[in-house]
Amino acid sequence: MDLPRIVSVDDHVIEPAHLFSTWLPARYRDRGPRPVTQGIGPLVYQGGKYRFTTDPDGPPTDWWVYEDLLFPYKRVIAAVGFDRDAMTLEGITRAEMRPGCWDPAERLKDMDLNHVEASLCFPTFPRFCGQTFAEARDKEVALACVRAYNDWMVEEWCGDSGGRLIPLCLIPLWDVELAVAEIHRNAARGVRAVTFSELPTHLGLPSIHTGYWDPFFAACAETRTVINLHIGSSSQMPAASPDAPPAVQATLSFNNAMASLADYLFSGVLVRHPDLRLAYSEGQMGWIPYALERADDVWREHRAWGGVRDLIPEPPSAYYYRQVYCCFFRDRHGVDSIDVVGRDNATFETDYPHVDSTFPHTREVALDHVRGLDEETIHKLMRGNAIRMLGLDLDATPHSGV
């Protein structure tokens, strides 16, 4: 079977050591993030969170130092090239990583090896939606860091890729008006994707139900900027027990996406902003059919006491099919349910260079999932829906829906 070249809507980038010394204005550099290489101490996992310490006698690791934060790079986030059992939480240096983790020219070579034409990459040190800068004390420097990251993303990481590396930008999460300004600044240079928290209240930010974020949603709708909601962009992952092993979190990670989708479907945001587009990243899609069925059932049977009778005029699933995208990379159940998930709503990802990545076997993994589907649907899932979602200057088939 011939498989179209893939447009991956969820990959990741390891930031190069020169990012802030090059792109942050000189007056902020002594207060901005600094790269260091030093030993890492034993890992402590407690209450669903990891704690790292330095140790001069520990394995060499590349870190960022920013205010009181020590941020180490770990093998699981730069896992490509390692054997499965070596993809651990141990520290790692850029010299030990596959160069495609942080070098855009090498990334393009790895994409060619992996049957991938274009790729949208989430940040690592800033975390999935820029929480690192939102938590900083000095917000003047933090704003400069957000802008510096975005400038690097657009001009250096994506700049010489011929459109194959797709810019994904941050916003200053702590100020909605600054966020609106950053959306317009980046949209003016062709950016059509921003990352945002799946559950902002978990970051101590206002709920999407309050109306606080409406100027941000309006700016995204106006500029056709897709809001990308990555699992874990709430700085926490679901766990059944405080002492459960990390494997429990990994198994339940889709719960964040499901909770976020329910929030949006009943918030009125998609009603007030019919041109807004959401994309759920790394959440898979096999859970979506029941989530939609349940939401529609609640709307139909419980809307009077449930607080949404006058807020949501149509069944919630109508807004999903019109305005929401999901993505997958290992989800046969989701593909088996593609008519309910939505042939126009599903996109594909490779998760390079994380431990879950299908690199370098993405073509084989994808073929195993889509074998038996018609050619038009395969094209939509592998690239067509992503091209339409992100407004890419690549070929796309005729479409309907979102």
Short mmCIF file of C-alpha atoms in Angstrom, two decimals:
data_model
loop_
_atom_site.label_atom_id
_atom_site.label_comp_id
_atom_site.label_asym_id
_atom_site.label_seq_id
_atom_site.Cartn_x
_atom_site.Cartn_y
_atom_site.Cartn_z
CA MET A 1 0.00 0.00 0.00
CA ASP A 2 1.24 3.50 -0.85
CA LEU A 3 1.16 5.80 2.18
CA PRO A 4 1.16 9.59 1.75
CA ARG A 5 4.00 11.43 3.44
CA ILE A 6 2.93 12.31 6.96
CA VAL A 7 2.30 15.71 8.51
CA SER A 8 2.95 15.15 12.23
CA VAL A 9 1.01 17.48 14.53
CA ASP A 10 2.83 16.55 17.73
CA ASP A 11 6.60 16.34 17.95
CA HIS A 12 9.05 18.01 20.33
CA VAL A 13 12.23 20.06 20.22
CA ILE A 14 15.15 20.11 22.64
CA GLU A 15 16.23 23.74 22.86
CA PRO A 16 19.83 24.46 21.76
CA ALA A 17 22.18 25.87 24.38
CA HIS A 18 22.53 29.16 22.48
CA LEU A 19 18.80 29.95 22.32
CA PHE A 20 18.58 32.66 24.96
CA SER A 21 22.12 34.02 24.59
CA THR A 22 21.27 34.63 20.92
CA TRP A 23 17.60 35.63 20.94
CA LEU A 24 17.04 37.25 24.35
CA PRO A 25 17.80 41.00 24.33
CA ALA A 26 21.21 41.69 25.89
CA ARG A 27 19.78 43.64 28.84
CA TYR A 28 17.95 40.53 30.07
CA ARG A 29 20.57 37.85 29.53
CA ASP A 30 22.08 37.94 33.01
CA ARG A 31 18.59 37.27 34.43
CA GLY A 32 17.42 34.84 31.75
CA PRO A 33 17.90 31.07 31.39
CA ARG A 34 21.51 29.86 31.35
CA PRO A 35 22.70 26.47 30.03
CA VAL A 36 25.03 24.43 32.26
CA THR A 37 26.45 20.91 32.20
CA GLN A 38 26.86 19.23 35.57
CA GLY A 39 26.16 15.95 37.34
CA ILE A 40 22.66 14.86 38.31
CA GLY A 41 21.69 13.27 41.61
CA PRO A 42 19.21 10.49 42.41
CA LEU A 43 15.66 10.94 41.12
CA VAL A 44 12.85 11.24 43.66
CA TYR A 45 9.27 10.53 42.50
CA GLN A 46 6.65 11.65 45.01
CA GLY A 47 2.97 12.53 44.72
CA GLY A 48 3.00 12.30 40.94
CA LYS A 49 5.93 14.72 40.56
CA TYR A 50 9.66 14.29 39.96
CA ARG A 51 12.38 16.01 41.98
CA PHE A 52 15.91 16.39 40.63
CA THR A 53 19.09 17.42 42.38
CA THR A 54 22.60 18.16 41.20
CA ASP A 55 25.52 15.95 42.22
CA PRO A 56 29.09 16.72 41.14
CA ASP A 57 29.78 12.98 41.08
CA GLY A 58 26.60 12.13 39.15
CA PRO A 59 26.25 11.45 35.42
CA PRO A 60 26.89 14.57 33.28
CA THR A 61 23.62 16.26 32.33
CA ASP A 62 22.63 19.39 30.41
CA TRP A 63 20.50 21.74 32.51
CA TRP A 64 18.88 25.13 32.29
CA VAL A 65 19.28 27.43 35.30
CA TYR A 66 16.58 30.12 35.56
CA GLU A 67 15.82 32.03 38.76
CA ASP A 68 15.51 29.21 41.35
CA LEU A 69 14.74 26.56 38.74
CA LEU A 70 17.10 23.73 37.80
CA PHE A 71 15.74 21.97 34.70
CA PRO A 72 17.56 18.82 33.49
CA TYR A 73 17.16 17.09 30.14
CA LYS A 74 16.36 13.39 30.55
CA ARG A 75 16.63 10.38 28.26
CA VAL A 76 12.86 9.84 28.03
CA ILE A 77 12.44 13.21 26.30
CA ALA A 78 15.38 12.61 23.93
CA ALA A 79 14.90 8.87 23.59
CA VAL A 80 15.30 8.26 19.85
CA GLY A 81 18.37 6.16 19.17
CA PHE A 82 18.33 4.38 22.53
CA ASP A 83 17.20 0.83 23.16
CA ARG A 84 13.79 0.57 24.78
CA ASP A 85 15.17 -0.44 28.18
CA ALA A 86 17.66 2.45 28.09
CA MET A 87 14.88 5.07 27.73
CA THR A 88 15.04 6.10 31.38
CA LEU A 89 14.75 9.22 33.55
CA GLU A 90 18.53 9.49 33.73
CA GLY A 91 20.08 12.80 32.76
CA ILE A 92 21.46 13.34 29.28
CA THR A 93 23.64 15.85 27.46
CA ARG A 94 23.01 17.20 23.98
CA ALA A 95 26.18 15.44 22.88
CA GLU A 96 24.55 12.10 23.77
CA MET A 97 21.29 12.91 21.98
CA ARG A 98 20.50 12.19 18.38
CA PRO A 99 21.32 15.57 16.74
CA GLY A 100 17.81 15.81 15.28
CA CYS A 101 16.57 16.54 18.79
CA TRP A 102 17.99 20.08 18.67
CA ASP A 103 19.46 20.72 15.20
CA PRO A 104 16.85 21.67 12.55
CA ALA A 105 18.92 20.43 9.60
CA GLU A 106 19.37 17.06 11.29
CA ARG A 107 15.68 16.98 12.19
CA LEU A 108 14.77 17.27 8.51
CA LYS A 109 17.05 14.31 7.74
CA ASP A 110 15.32 12.24 10.42
CA MET A 111 11.95 13.25 9.05
CA ASP A 112 13.03 11.96 5.64
CA LEU A 113 14.05 8.67 7.26
CA ASN A 114 10.67 8.51 8.97
CA HIS A 115 8.31 9.20 6.04
CA VAL A 116 7.41 12.62 7.50
CA GLU A 117 7.04 15.71 5.35
CA ALA A 118 6.19 18.33 7.99
CA SER A 119 6.25 18.58 11.77
CA LEU A 120 4.80 20.76 14.54
CA CYS A 121 7.09 20.79 17.60
CA PHE A 122 6.23 21.50 21.24
CA PRO A 123 8.78 23.07 23.62
CA THR A 124 10.69 21.20 26.32
CA PHE A 125 12.41 23.61 28.76
CA PRO A 126 9.49 26.13 28.67
CA ARG A 127 7.25 23.07 29.19
CA PHE A 128 4.29 22.28 26.97
CA CYS A 129 2.59 25.69 27.10
CA GLY A 130 5.21 27.98 28.63
CA GLN A 131 4.54 27.23 32.31
CA THR A 132 8.23 27.82 33.11
CA PHE A 133 7.92 31.51 32.27
CA ALA A 134 4.47 31.88 33.83
CA GLU A 135 5.90 30.65 37.15
CA ALA A 136 8.86 33.06 37.09
CA ARG A 137 8.95 35.96 39.55
CA ASP A 138 10.32 38.60 37.17
CA LYS A 139 7.57 38.93 34.60
CA GLU A 140 9.45 41.53 32.55
CA VAL A 141 12.20 39.01 31.88
CA ALA A 142 9.63 36.21 31.48
CA LEU A 143 7.84 38.17 28.74
CA ALA A 144 11.16 38.75 26.99
CA CYS A 145 11.84 35.00 27.23
CA VAL A 146 8.48 34.14 25.65
CA ARG A 147 9.17 36.48 22.77
CA ALA A 148 12.76 35.25 22.41
CA TYR A 149 11.56 31.65 22.27
CA ASN A 150 8.99 32.54 19.62
CA ASP A 151 11.56 34.45 17.57
CA TRP A 152 13.91 31.46 17.70
CA MET A 153 11.07 29.08 16.83
CA VAL A 154 9.94 31.07 13.79
CA GLU A 155 13.24 32.37 12.45
CA GLU A 156 15.79 29.69 13.38
CA TRP A 157 14.08 26.37 14.07
CA CYS A 158 11.57 26.71 11.22
CA GLY A 159 13.20 29.42 9.13
CA ASP A 160 15.27 27.40 6.64
CA SER A 161 13.04 24.32 6.51
CA GLY A 162 11.01 25.30 3.45
CA GLY A 163 7.81 25.08 5.46
CA ARG A 164 8.50 21.55 6.70
CA LEU A 165 9.00 22.66 10.31
CA ILE A 166 5.81 24.40 11.39
CA PRO A 167 6.06 27.17 14.01
CA LEU A 168 4.26 26.63 17.31
CA CYS A 169 4.44 29.65 19.61
CA LEU A 170 3.96 30.46 23.28
CA ILE A 171 1.92 33.16 24.98
CA PRO A 172 2.54 34.94 28.30
CA LEU A 173 -0.03 32.96 30.26
CA TRP A 174 -0.17 35.45 33.14
CA ASP A 175 -1.69 38.35 31.16
CA VAL A 176 -4.44 37.88 28.58
CA GLU A 177 -3.84 41.22 26.88
CA LEU A 178 -0.15 40.44 26.43
CA ALA A 179 -1.25 37.04 25.11
CA VAL A 180 -3.48 38.71 22.52
CA ALA A 181 -0.62 40.96 21.44
CA GLU A 182 1.68 37.95 21.00
CA ILE A 183 -0.93 36.11 18.94
CA HIS A 184 -1.18 39.08 16.56
CA ARG A 185 2.62 39.59 16.46
CA ASN A 186 3.19 36.01 15.41
CA ALA A 187 0.19 35.77 13.09
CA ALA A 188 1.59 38.75 11.17
CA ARG A 189 4.59 36.58 10.23
CA GLY A 190 2.53 33.56 9.26
CA VAL A 191 2.24 31.61 12.51
CA ARG A 192 -1.00 29.64 12.76
CA ALA A 193 -0.46 27.56 15.92
CA VAL A 194 -0.19 28.40 19.62
CA THR A 195 0.13 26.12 22.61
CA PHE A 196 -2.16 26.59 25.64
CA SER A 197 -2.95 24.69 28.82
CA GLU A 198 -5.51 21.90 28.59
CA LEU A 199 -6.74 22.79 32.11
CA PRO A 200 -5.54 26.30 33.02
CA THR A 201 -7.03 26.27 36.53
CA HIS A 202 -4.46 23.60 37.44
CA LEU A 203 -1.83 26.27 36.82
CA GLY A 204 -3.62 28.75 39.08
CA LEU A 205 -5.03 30.60 36.06
CA PRO A 206 -8.65 31.65 35.41
CA SER A 207 -11.08 29.03 34.15
CA ILE A 208 -12.26 29.08 30.55
CA HIS A 209 -15.79 29.46 32.00
CA THR A 210 -15.07 32.90 33.47
CA GLY A 211 -14.83 34.82 30.18
CA TYR A 212 -11.31 35.96 31.09
CA TRP A 213 -9.78 34.18 28.10
CA ASP A 214 -12.35 35.39 25.55
CA PRO A 215 -10.03 38.07 24.09
CA PHE A 216 -7.42 35.36 23.56
CA PHE A 217 -9.97 33.04 21.95
CA ALA A 218 -11.22 35.89 19.76
CA ALA A 219 -7.68 36.72 18.61
CA CYS A 220 -7.03 33.09 17.74
CA ALA A 221 -10.29 32.84 15.82
CA GLU A 222 -9.62 36.09 13.96
CA THR A 223 -6.10 35.06 12.91
CA ARG A 224 -7.00 31.38 12.27
CA THR A 225 -4.51 30.39 14.97
CA VAL A 226 -5.16 26.84 16.19
CA ILE A 227 -4.99 26.34 19.96
CA ASN A 228 -2.95 23.19 20.67
CA LEU A 229 -3.68 21.47 24.00
CA HIS A 230 -1.00 18.91 24.90
CA ILE A 231 -1.51 16.30 27.61
CA GLY A 232 0.42 17.45 30.67
CA SER A 233 0.14 21.14 29.77
CA SER A 234 -1.65 21.50 33.11
CA SER A 235 1.64 20.54 34.82
CA GLN A 236 0.10 17.40 36.22
CA MET A 237 -0.93 14.00 35.00
CA PRO A 238 -3.72 11.86 36.45
CA ALA A 239 -2.69 9.19 38.96
CA ALA A 240 -4.87 6.75 40.85
CA SER A 241 -2.76 6.90 44.03
CA PRO A 242 0.01 9.20 45.29
CA ASP A 243 2.46 6.28 45.35
CA ALA A 244 1.42 4.76 42.01
CA PRO A 245 4.32 4.12 39.61
CA PRO A 246 4.72 6.48 36.61
CA ALA A 247 3.24 3.76 34.38
CA VAL A 248 -0.18 4.56 35.86
CA GLN A 249 0.15 8.19 34.78
CA ALA A 250 1.24 7.12 31.30
CA THR A 251 -1.79 4.83 30.98
CA LEU A 252 -4.25 7.49 32.16
CA SER A 253 -2.73 10.43 30.27
CA PHE A 254 -5.71 10.70 27.90
CA ASN A 255 -7.87 11.65 30.91
CA ASN A 256 -6.54 15.20 30.77
CA ALA A 257 -7.64 15.58 27.17
CA MET A 258 -11.06 14.09 27.93
CA ALA A 259 -11.57 16.44 30.90
CA SER A 260 -10.49 19.42 28.83
CA LEU A 261 -12.80 18.54 25.94
CA ALA A 262 -15.79 18.25 28.29
CA ASP A 263 -14.86 21.65 29.74
CA TYR A 264 -14.87 23.29 26.32
CA LEU A 265 -18.01 21.54 25.06
CA PHE A 266 -20.04 22.87 28.00
CA SER A 267 -18.28 26.24 28.43
CA GLY A 268 -19.94 28.18 25.63
CA VAL A 269 -16.50 29.10 24.24
CA LEU A 270 -17.13 27.23 20.99
CA VAL A 271 -20.58 28.81 20.72
CA ARG A 272 -19.27 32.35 21.17
CA HIS A 273 -16.28 31.77 18.89
CA PRO A 274 -17.50 29.61 15.99
CA ASP A 275 -14.27 30.15 14.03
CA LEU A 276 -12.06 28.94 16.89
CA ARG A 277 -10.20 25.65 16.35
CA LEU A 278 -8.82 23.38 19.10
CA ALA A 279 -6.34 20.55 18.64
CA TYR A 280 -5.77 17.89 21.30
CA SER A 281 -2.17 16.73 21.20
CA GLU A 282 -0.90 13.29 22.24
CA GLY A 283 -4.24 12.38 23.79
CA GLN A 284 -5.06 9.61 21.28
CA MET A 285 -8.69 9.24 20.19
CA GLY A 286 -10.21 5.89 21.17
CA TRP A 287 -11.95 7.55 24.13
CA ILE A 288 -13.73 10.17 22.02
CA PRO A 289 -16.82 8.19 20.88
CA TYR A 290 -18.04 7.55 24.41
CA ALA A 291 -17.09 11.03 25.62
CA LEU A 292 -19.26 12.54 22.87
CA GLU A 293 -22.09 10.09 23.53
CA ARG A 294 -22.07 10.92 27.22
CA ALA A 295 -21.87 14.69 26.62
CA ASP A 296 -24.82 14.58 24.24
CA ASP A 297 -26.80 12.44 26.66
CA VAL A 298 -26.10 14.88 29.53
CA TRP A 299 -27.10 17.80 27.29
CA ARG A 300 -30.32 16.09 26.27
CA GLU A 301 -31.38 14.69 29.66
CA HIS A 302 -29.77 16.97 32.24
CA ARG A 303 -29.33 20.41 30.69
CA ALA A 304 -32.01 22.11 32.80
CA TRP A 305 -30.36 21.43 36.16
CA GLY A 306 -26.88 21.01 34.63
CA GLY A 307 -26.47 24.72 33.96
CA VAL A 308 -26.21 24.57 30.16
CA ARG A 309 -29.82 24.82 28.93
CA ASP A 310 -29.38 28.41 27.73
CA LEU A 311 -25.64 28.21 27.11
CA ILE A 312 -25.28 25.35 24.63
CA PRO A 313 -27.97 25.48 21.91
CA GLU A 314 -26.83 22.38 19.99
CA PRO A 315 -25.70 18.92 21.12
CA PRO A 316 -22.06 19.17 22.28
CA SER A 317 -20.86 16.74 19.63
CA ALA A 318 -21.86 19.27 16.96
CA TYR A 319 -19.20 21.67 18.24
CA TYR A 320 -16.61 18.90 18.37
CA TYR A 321 -17.16 17.92 14.74
CA ARG A 322 -17.12 21.55 13.64
CA GLN A 323 -14.20 22.92 15.67
CA VAL A 324 -12.01 20.26 17.31
CA TYR A 325 -9.18 18.03 16.10
CA CYS A 326 -7.62 15.03 17.79
CA CYS A 327 -4.49 13.05 16.95
CA PHE A 328 -3.13 9.52 17.31
CA PHE A 329 -0.11 7.35 16.68
CA ARG A 330 -0.91 4.03 18.40
CA ASP A 331 -4.68 3.70 18.66
CA ARG A 332 -6.27 0.89 16.67
CA HIS A 333 -9.51 1.23 18.61
CA GLY A 334 -9.73 4.87 17.57
CA VAL A 335 -9.18 3.97 13.91
CA ASP A 336 -11.84 1.24 14.16
CA SER A 337 -14.21 3.97 15.39
CA ILE A 338 -13.15 6.56 12.81
CA ASP A 339 -16.70 7.30 11.66
CA VAL A 340 -17.56 8.49 15.17
CA VAL A 341 -14.17 10.03 15.93
CA GLY A 342 -14.56 11.92 12.66
CA ARG A 343 -12.76 11.34 9.37
CA ASP A 344 -12.29 15.10 9.14
CA ASN A 345 -11.20 15.51 12.77
CA ALA A 346 -8.34 13.05 13.22
CA THR A 347 -4.66 13.77 12.55
CA PHE A 348 -1.41 11.82 13.00
CA GLU A 349 1.72 12.34 15.08
CA THR A 350 5.13 10.71 15.62
CA ASP A 351 6.07 12.18 19.05
CA TYR A 352 9.74 12.49 18.02
CA PRO A 353 12.04 12.36 20.06
CA HIS A 354 10.07 11.16 23.13
CA VAL A 355 10.00 7.65 24.51
CA ASP A 356 6.62 7.05 22.80
CA SER A 357 7.96 8.02 19.38
CA THR A 358 7.35 5.72 16.44
CA PHE A 359 10.68 6.83 14.87
CA PRO A 360 12.12 5.33 12.69
CA HIS A 361 9.23 2.93 12.05
CA THR A 362 6.41 5.44 11.62
CA ARG A 363 5.49 4.32 8.10
CA GLU A 364 5.06 0.71 9.27
CA VAL A 365 3.08 1.75 12.35
CA ALA A 366 0.81 3.98 10.29
CA LEU A 367 0.22 1.33 7.64
CA ASP A 368 -0.70 -1.19 10.33
CA HIS A 369 -3.39 1.22 11.55
CA VAL A 370 -4.93 2.41 8.28
CA ARG A 371 -4.80 -0.77 6.21
CA GLY A 372 -8.35 -1.40 5.00
CA LEU A 373 -9.40 2.25 4.96
CA ASP A 374 -10.20 3.98 1.69
CA GLU A 375 -7.57 6.15 0.00
CA GLU A 376 -9.34 9.44 0.73
CA THR A 377 -9.58 8.70 4.46
CA ILE A 378 -5.94 7.62 4.64
CA HIS A 379 -4.91 10.88 2.99
CA LYS A 380 -6.99 12.87 5.49
CA LEU A 381 -5.56 11.09 8.52
CA MET A 382 -1.93 11.16 7.40
CA ARG A 383 -1.80 14.74 6.12
CA GLY A 384 -4.93 16.29 4.67
CA ASN A 385 -6.64 17.19 7.94
CA ALA A 386 -3.39 18.58 9.40
CA ILE A 387 -2.79 20.69 6.28
CA ARG A 388 -6.27 22.15 6.54
CA MET A 389 -6.07 22.62 10.30
CA LEU A 390 -2.79 24.54 10.14
CA GLY A 391 -3.39 26.32 6.83
CA LEU A 392 -0.26 24.81 5.32
CA ASP A 393 0.89 25.45 1.79
CA LEU A 394 0.79 21.76 0.97
CA ASP A 395 -1.66 19.70 -1.04
CA ALA A 396 -4.99 18.75 0.52
CA THR A 397 -8.03 16.85 -0.65
CA PRO A 398 -11.53 18.36 -0.72
CA HIS A 399 -13.10 18.32 2.71
CA SER A 400 -16.10 19.02 4.86
CA GLY A 401 -16.56 19.55 8.57
CA VAL A 402 -14.12 21.38 10.83
#
